[in-house]
JSON list of C-alpha atoms in Angstrom, two decimals:
[
{"chain": "A", "resi": 1077, "resn": "MET", "atom": "CA", "xyz": [116.78, 76.19, 143.90]},
{"chain": "A", "resi": 1078, "resn": "VAL", "atom": "CA", "xyz": [113.09, 75.45, 143.66]},
{"chain": "A", "resi": 1079, "resn": "GLU", "atom": "CA", "xyz": [110.62, 78.30, 143.53]},
{"chain": "A", "resi": 1080, "resn": "TRP", "atom": "CA", "xyz": [107.48, 77.74, 145.60]},
{"chain": "A", "resi": 1081, "resn": "THR", "atom": "CA", "xyz": [104.30, 79.76, 145.21]},
{"chain": "A", "resi": 1082, "resn": "ASP", "atom": "CA", "xyz": [102.38, 80.82, 148.29]},
{"chain": "A", "resi": 1083, "resn": "PHE", "atom": "CA", "xyz": [99.64, 78.39, 147.25]},
{"chain": "A", "resi": 1084, "resn": "GLU", "atom": "CA", "xyz": [102.09, 75.49, 147.00]},
{"chain": "A", "resi": 1085, "resn": "ARG", "atom": "CA", "xyz": [103.63, 76.23, 150.40]},
{"chain": "A", "resi": 1086, "resn": "ALA", "atom": "CA", "xyz": [100.24, 76.58, 152.05]},
{"chain": "A", "resi": 1087, "resn": "THR", "atom": "CA", "xyz": [98.88, 73.46, 150.37]},
{"chain": "A", "resi": 1088, "resn": "ILE", "atom": "CA", "xyz": [101.82, 71.28, 151.37]},
{"chain": "A", "resi": 1089, "resn": "GLN", "atom": "CA", "xyz": [101.68, 72.54, 154.95]},
{"chain": "A", "resi": 1090, "resn": "ASP", "atom": "CA", "xyz": [97.92, 71.93, 155.02]},
{"chain": "A", "resi": 1091, "resn": "ILE", "atom": "CA", "xyz": [98.25, 68.36, 153.74]},
{"chain": "A", "resi": 1092, "resn": "PHE", "atom": "CA", "xyz": [100.80, 67.49, 156.40]},
{"chain": "A", "resi": 1093, "resn": "SER", "atom": "CA", "xyz": [98.85, 69.25, 159.17]},
{"chain": "A", "resi": 1094, "resn": "LYS", "atom": "CA", "xyz": [95.98, 66.83, 158.48]},
{"chain": "A", "resi": 1095, "resn": "MET", "atom": "CA", "xyz": [98.24, 63.80, 158.08]},
{"chain": "A", "resi": 1096, "resn": "ASP", "atom": "CA", "xyz": [97.71, 60.69, 160.19]},
{"chain": "A", "resi": 1097, "resn": "TYR", "atom": "CA", "xyz": [101.36, 59.68, 159.94]},
{"chain": "A", "resi": 1098, "resn": "GLU", "atom": "CA", "xyz": [100.87, 56.16, 161.28]},
{"chain": "A", "resi": 1099, "resn": "SER", "atom": "CA", "xyz": [98.04, 55.28, 158.92]},
{"chain": "A", "resi": 1100, "resn": "VAL", "atom": "CA", "xyz": [99.28, 57.05, 155.81]},
{"chain": "A", "resi": 1101, "resn": "GLY", "atom": "CA", "xyz": [102.91, 55.96, 156.24]},
{"chain": "A", "resi": 1102, "resn": "HIS", "atom": "CA", "xyz": [101.94, 52.35, 156.83]},
{"chain": "A", "resi": 1103, "resn": "ASN", "atom": "CA", "xyz": [99.50, 52.23, 153.94]},
{"chain": "A", "resi": 1104, "resn": "ALA", "atom": "CA", "xyz": [101.87, 53.93, 151.49]},
{"chain": "A", "resi": 1105, "resn": "LEU", "atom": "CA", "xyz": [104.81, 51.62, 152.26]},
{"chain": "A", "resi": 1106, "resn": "ALA", "atom": "CA", "xyz": [102.60, 48.52, 152.35]},
{"chain": "A", "resi": 1107, "resn": "ARG", "atom": "CA", "xyz": [101.05, 49.47, 148.99]},
{"chain": "A", "resi": 1108, "resn": "CYS", "atom": "CA", "xyz": [104.53, 49.91, 147.53]},
{"chain": "A", "resi": 1109, "resn": "LEU", "atom": "CA", "xyz": [105.65, 46.49, 148.78]},
{"chain": "A", "resi": 1110, "resn": "VAL", "atom": "CA", "xyz": [102.52, 44.80, 147.43]},
{"chain": "A", "resi": 1111, "resn": "VAL", "atom": "CA", "xyz": [102.29, 46.57, 144.07]},
{"chain": "A", "resi": 1112, "resn": "TYR", "atom": "CA", "xyz": [106.05, 46.51, 143.41]},
{"chain": "A", "resi": 1113, "resn": "PRO", "atom": "CA", "xyz": [107.17, 43.26, 145.10]},
{"chain": "A", "resi": 1114, "resn": "TRP", "atom": "CA", "xyz": [110.80, 43.67, 143.99]},
{"chain": "A", "resi": 1115, "resn": "THR", "atom": "CA", "xyz": [111.05, 46.53, 146.51]},
{"chain": "A", "resi": 1116, "resn": "GLN", "atom": "CA", "xyz": [110.74, 43.94, 149.29]},
{"chain": "A", "resi": 1117, "resn": "ARG", "atom": "CA", "xyz": [114.39, 42.95, 148.84]},
{"chain": "A", "resi": 1118, "resn": "TYR", "atom": "CA", "xyz": [115.44, 45.85, 151.07]},
{"chain": "A", "resi": 1119, "resn": "PHE", "atom": "CA", "xyz": [113.29, 44.61, 153.93]},
{"chain": "A", "resi": 1120, "resn": "GLY", "atom": "CA", "xyz": [114.55, 41.07, 154.47]},
{"chain": "A", "resi": 1121, "resn": "LYS", "atom": "CA", "xyz": [114.69, 41.59, 158.23]},
{"chain": "A", "resi": 1122, "resn": "PHE", "atom": "CA", "xyz": [110.99, 42.44, 158.32]},
{"chain": "A", "resi": 1123, "resn": "GLY", "atom": "CA", "xyz": [109.92, 38.79, 158.32]},
{"chain": "A", "resi": 1124, "resn": "ASN", "atom": "CA", "xyz": [106.80, 37.60, 156.55]},
{"chain": "A", "resi": 1125, "resn": "LEU", "atom": "CA", "xyz": [106.14, 39.67, 153.41]},
{"chain": "A", "resi": 1126, "resn": "TYR", "atom": "CA", "xyz": [104.69, 36.78, 151.41]},
{"chain": "A", "resi": 1127, "resn": "ASN", "atom": "CA", "xyz": [101.35, 38.32, 150.52]},
{"chain": "A", "resi": 1128, "resn": "ALA", "atom": "CA", "xyz": [99.29, 41.49, 150.86]},
{"chain": "A", "resi": 1129, "resn": "ALA", "atom": "CA", "xyz": [97.68, 40.43, 154.14]},
{"chain": "A", "resi": 1130, "resn": "ALA", "atom": "CA", "xyz": [101.06, 39.62, 155.70]},
{"chain": "A", "resi": 1131, "resn": "ILE", "atom": "CA", "xyz": [102.50, 42.94, 154.56]},
{"chain": "A", "resi": 1132, "resn": "MET", "atom": "CA", "xyz": [99.51, 44.95, 155.81]},
{"chain": "A", "resi": 1133, "resn": "GLY", "atom": "CA", "xyz": [99.66, 43.18, 159.17]},
{"chain": "A", "resi": 1134, "resn": "ASN", "atom": "CA", "xyz": [103.42, 43.45, 159.60]},
{"chain": "A", "resi": 1135, "resn": "PRO", "atom": "CA", "xyz": [104.26, 45.81, 162.49]},
{"chain": "A", "resi": 1136, "resn": "LEU", "atom": "CA", "xyz": [107.75, 46.48, 161.10]},
{"chain": "A", "resi": 1137, "resn": "VAL", "atom": "CA", "xyz": [106.25, 47.69, 157.82]},
{"chain": "A", "resi": 1138, "resn": "ALA", "atom": "CA", "xyz": [103.89, 49.93, 159.78]},
{"chain": "A", "resi": 1139, "resn": "ALA", "atom": "CA", "xyz": [106.71, 51.35, 161.90]},
{"chain": "A", "resi": 1140, "resn": "HIS", "atom": "CA", "xyz": [109.01, 51.98, 158.95]},
{"chain": "A", "resi": 1141, "resn": "GLY", "atom": "CA", "xyz": [106.21, 53.58, 156.95]},
{"chain": "A", "resi": 1142, "resn": "THR", "atom": "CA", "xyz": [105.67, 56.01, 159.82]},
{"chain": "A", "resi": 1143, "resn": "THR", "atom": "CA", "xyz": [109.42, 56.70, 159.99]},
{"chain": "A", "resi": 1144, "resn": "VAL", "atom": "CA", "xyz": [109.59, 57.38, 156.25]},
{"chain": "A", "resi": 1145, "resn": "LEU", "atom": "CA", "xyz": [106.63, 59.74, 156.38]},
{"chain": "A", "resi": 1146, "resn": "HIS", "atom": "CA", "xyz": [108.10, 61.61, 159.35]},
{"chain": "A", "resi": 1147, "resn": "GLY", "atom": "CA", "xyz": [111.26, 61.90, 157.25]},
{"chain": "A", "resi": 1148, "resn": "LEU", "atom": "CA", "xyz": [109.30, 64.29, 155.03]},
{"chain": "A", "resi": 1149, "resn": "ASP", "atom": "CA", "xyz": [109.06, 66.68, 157.99]},
{"chain": "A", "resi": 1150, "resn": "LYS", "atom": "CA", "xyz": [112.68, 67.60, 157.22]},
{"chain": "A", "resi": 1151, "resn": "ALA", "atom": "CA", "xyz": [111.61, 68.78, 153.78]},
{"chain": "A", "resi": 1152, "resn": "LEU", "atom": "CA", "xyz": [108.68, 70.73, 155.22]},
{"chain": "A", "resi": 1153, "resn": "LYS", "atom": "CA", "xyz": [111.05, 72.61, 157.52]},
{"chain": "A", "resi": 1154, "resn": "ASN", "atom": "CA", "xyz": [113.63, 73.19, 154.76]},
{"chain": "A", "resi": 1155, "resn": "MET", "atom": "CA", "xyz": [111.54, 73.87, 151.68]},
{"chain": "A", "resi": 1156, "resn": "ASP", "atom": "CA", "xyz": [114.05, 76.42, 150.41]},
{"chain": "A", "resi": 1157, "resn": "ASN", "atom": "CA", "xyz": [116.95, 73.96, 150.54]},
{"chain": "A", "resi": 1158, "resn": "ILE", "atom": "CA", "xyz": [115.63, 70.42, 150.45]},
{"chain": "A", "resi": 1159, "resn": "LYS", "atom": "CA", "xyz": [118.71, 69.06, 148.66]},
{"chain": "A", "resi": 1160, "resn": "ALA", "atom": "CA", "xyz": [121.00, 70.10, 151.49]},
{"chain": "A", "resi": 1161, "resn": "ALA", "atom": "CA", "xyz": [118.55, 68.83, 154.10]},
{"chain": "A", "resi": 1162, "resn": "TYR", "atom": "CA", "xyz": [118.60, 65.35, 152.53]},
{"chain": "A", "resi": 1163, "resn": "ALA", "atom": "CA", "xyz": [122.32, 65.12, 151.75]},
{"chain": "A", "resi": 1164, "resn": "GLU", "atom": "CA", "xyz": [123.05, 62.59, 154.53]},
{"chain": "A", "resi": 1165, "resn": "LEU", "atom": "CA", "xyz": [120.00, 60.46, 153.70]},
{"chain": "A", "resi": 1166, "resn": "SER", "atom": "CA", "xyz": [121.04, 60.44, 150.05]},
{"chain": "A", "resi": 1167, "resn": "VAL", "atom": "CA", "xyz": [124.47, 59.10, 150.99]},
{"chain": "A", "resi": 1168, "resn": "LEU", "atom": "CA", "xyz": [122.95, 56.51, 153.34]},
{"chain": "A", "resi": 1169, "resn": "HIS", "atom": "CA", "xyz": [120.51, 55.18, 150.75]},
{"chain": "A", "resi": 1170, "resn": "SER", "atom": "CA", "xyz": [123.02, 55.12, 147.89]},
{"chain": "A", "resi": 1171, "resn": "GLU", "atom": "CA", "xyz": [126.25, 54.04, 149.53]},
{"chain": "A", "resi": 1172, "resn": "LYS", "atom": "CA", "xyz": [125.21, 51.94, 152.51]},
{"chain": "A", "resi": 1173, "resn": "LEU", "atom": "CA", "xyz": [121.76, 50.60, 151.72]},
{"chain": "A", "resi": 1174, "resn": "HIS", "atom": "CA", "xyz": [122.19, 50.52, 147.91]},
{"chain": "A", "resi": 1175, "resn": "VAL", "atom": "CA", "xyz": [118.54, 51.34, 147.32]},
{"chain": "A", "resi": 1176, "resn": "ASP", "atom": "CA", "xyz": [117.49, 51.49, 143.68]},
{"chain": "A", "resi": 1177, "resn": "PRO", "atom": "CA", "xyz": [116.74, 55.21, 143.21]},
{"chain": "A", "resi": 1178, "resn": "ASP", "atom": "CA", "xyz": [113.59, 54.44, 141.22]},
{"chain": "A", "resi": 1179, "resn": "ASN", "atom": "CA", "xyz": [112.07, 53.03, 144.40]},
{"chain": "A", "resi": 1180, "resn": "PHE", "atom": "CA", "xyz": [111.74, 56.56, 145.77]},
{"chain": "A", "resi": 1181, "resn": "ARG", "atom": "CA", "xyz": [109.49, 57.44, 142.85]},
{"chain": "A", "resi": 1182, "resn": "LEU", "atom": "CA", "xyz": [107.45, 54.27, 143.32]},
{"chain": "A", "resi": 1183, "resn": "LEU", "atom": "CA", "xyz": [106.94, 55.04, 147.01]},
{"chain": "A", "resi": 1184, "resn": "GLY", "atom": "CA", "xyz": [106.06, 58.63, 146.13]},
{"chain": "A", "resi": 1185, "resn": "ASP", "atom": "CA", "xyz": [103.41, 57.39, 143.72]},
{"chain": "A", "resi": 1186, "resn": "CYS", "atom": "CA", "xyz": [101.95, 55.13, 146.40]},
{"chain": "A", "resi": 1187, "resn": "LEU", "atom": "CA", "xyz": [102.00, 57.98, 148.90]},
{"chain": "A", "resi": 1188, "resn": "THR", "atom": "CA", "xyz": [100.13, 60.19, 146.44]},
{"chain": "A", "resi": 1189, "resn": "ILE", "atom": "CA", "xyz": [97.44, 57.53, 146.03]},
{"chain": "A", "resi": 1190, "resn": "VAL", "atom": "CA", "xyz": [97.02, 57.11, 149.80]},
{"chain": "A", "resi": 1191, "resn": "VAL", "atom": "CA", "xyz": [96.91, 60.88, 150.40]},
{"chain": "A", "resi": 1192, "resn": "ALA", "atom": "CA", "xyz": [94.38, 61.30, 147.57]},
{"chain": "A", "resi": 1193, "resn": "ALA", "atom": "CA", "xyz": [92.17, 58.63, 149.12]},
{"chain": "A", "resi": 1194, "resn": "LYS", "atom": "CA", "xyz": [92.37, 60.32, 152.53]},
{"chain": "A", "resi": 1195, "resn": "LEU", "atom": "CA", "xyz": [91.63, 63.82, 151.21]},
{"chain": "A", "resi": 1196, "resn": "GLY", "atom": "CA", "xyz": [88.91, 62.72, 148.79]},
{"chain": "A", "resi": 1197, "resn": "SER", "atom": "CA", "xyz": [87.38, 65.59, 146.83]},
{"chain": "A", "resi": 1198, "resn": "GLY", "atom": "CA", "xyz": [89.82, 67.99, 148.52]},
{"chain": "A", "resi": 1199, "resn": "PHE", "atom": "CA", "xyz": [92.62, 66.44, 146.47]},
{"chain": "A", "resi": 1200, "resn": "THR", "atom": "CA", "xyz": [92.02, 68.67, 143.47]},
{"chain": "A", "resi": 1201, "resn": "ALA", "atom": "CA", "xyz": [94.32, 68.85, 140.46]},
{"chain": "A", "resi": 1202, "resn": "ASP", "atom": "CA", "xyz": [95.97, 71.98, 141.91]},
{"chain": "A", "resi": 1203, "resn": "VAL", "atom": "CA", "xyz": [96.53, 70.26, 145.26]},
{"chain": "A", "resi": 1204, "resn": "GLN", "atom": "CA", "xyz": [97.93, 67.20, 143.51]},
{"chain": "A", "resi": 1205, "resn": "ALA", "atom": "CA", "xyz": [100.27, 69.36, 141.43]},
{"chain": "A", "resi": 1206, "resn": "ALA", "atom": "CA", "xyz": [101.67, 71.03, 144.56]},
{"chain": "A", "resi": 1207, "resn": "PHE", "atom": "CA", "xyz": [102.03, 67.71, 146.41]},
{"chain": "A", "resi": 1208, "resn": "GLN", "atom": "CA", "xyz": [103.71, 65.97, 143.50]},
{"chain": "A", "resi": 1209, "resn": "LYS", "atom": "CA", "xyz": [106.07, 68.90, 142.98]},
{"chain": "A", "resi": 1210, "resn": "PHE", "atom": "CA", "xyz": [107.05, 68.61, 146.65]},
{"chain": "A", "resi": 1211, "resn": "LEU", "atom": "CA", "xyz": [107.62, 64.86, 146.33]},
{"chain": "A", "resi": 1212, "resn": "ALA", "atom": "CA", "xyz": [109.60, 65.33, 143.11]},
{"chain": "A", "resi": 1213, "resn": "VAL", "atom": "CA", "xyz": [111.95, 67.75, 144.85]},
{"chain": "A", "resi": 1214, "resn": "VAL", "atom": "CA", "xyz": [112.40, 65.35, 147.79]},
{"chain": "A", "resi": 1215, "resn": "ILE", "atom": "CA", "xyz": [113.05, 62.43, 145.42]},
{"chain": "A", "resi": 1216, "resn": "SER", "atom": "CA", "xyz": [115.55, 64.50, 143.47]},
{"chain": "A", "resi": 1217, "resn": "ALA", "atom": "CA", "xyz": [117.35, 65.32, 146.71]},
{"chain": "A", "resi": 1218, "resn": "LEU", "atom": "CA", "xyz": [117.40, 61.67, 147.79]},
{"chain": "A", "resi": 1219, "resn": "THR", "atom": "CA", "xyz": [118.82, 60.56, 144.47]},
{"chain": "A", "resi": 1220, "resn": "LYS", "atom": "CA", "xyz": [121.41, 63.36, 144.28]},
{"chain": "A", "resi": 1221, "resn": "GLN", "atom": "CA", "xyz": [124.20, 61.07, 145.53]},
{"chain": "A", "resi": 1222, "resn": "TYR", "atom": "CA", "xyz": [123.52, 58.60, 142.71]},
{"chain": "A", "resi": 1223, "resn": "HIS", "atom": "CA", "xyz": [124.52, 61.05, 139.95]}
]
C-alpha cells in the first residue's frame, strides 16, 4: 500500500481540478506517438500517423488521449488502492492488447511534460515529485498483470 502525504493528495487533486482533459490528453498521447514512433503499432486503426502534423491532427488520437487521461480519474478516486482499481485494465492491456509495459512509462513521461508546460512556474519540484509518484503508482498497477 502506498502512503500519501496530505500535500501529495492535495497536489494531485489540484492538478486534475485544473486539467483540460481534451487538450492535455491529446497532447500527451500525440507527443508519445511522435517521440516514440514504435508506440504507434498499437494504433493501426487510427489511420494516418505518418508524421507529427498527421498525428496532432488525428481526431482518433485526440479522442483516445482524452479517454486515457479520464482513465486516471479512477486512480484519483481510489488513491488508497490503485492496484485493485486497475486490475481489469492491467489484464486488458497485457492479455488482450499485448501492450509493451514500458509504453505506460513513456506516456507518463509525456504527460508530465505536457502538465509541466500547462502549469508553468506552478510545476515546482515538490509538485512534480507528487505527480510523478502518482503516475508511478498507476503505472505499477497497470503492469501488475505482466509480472
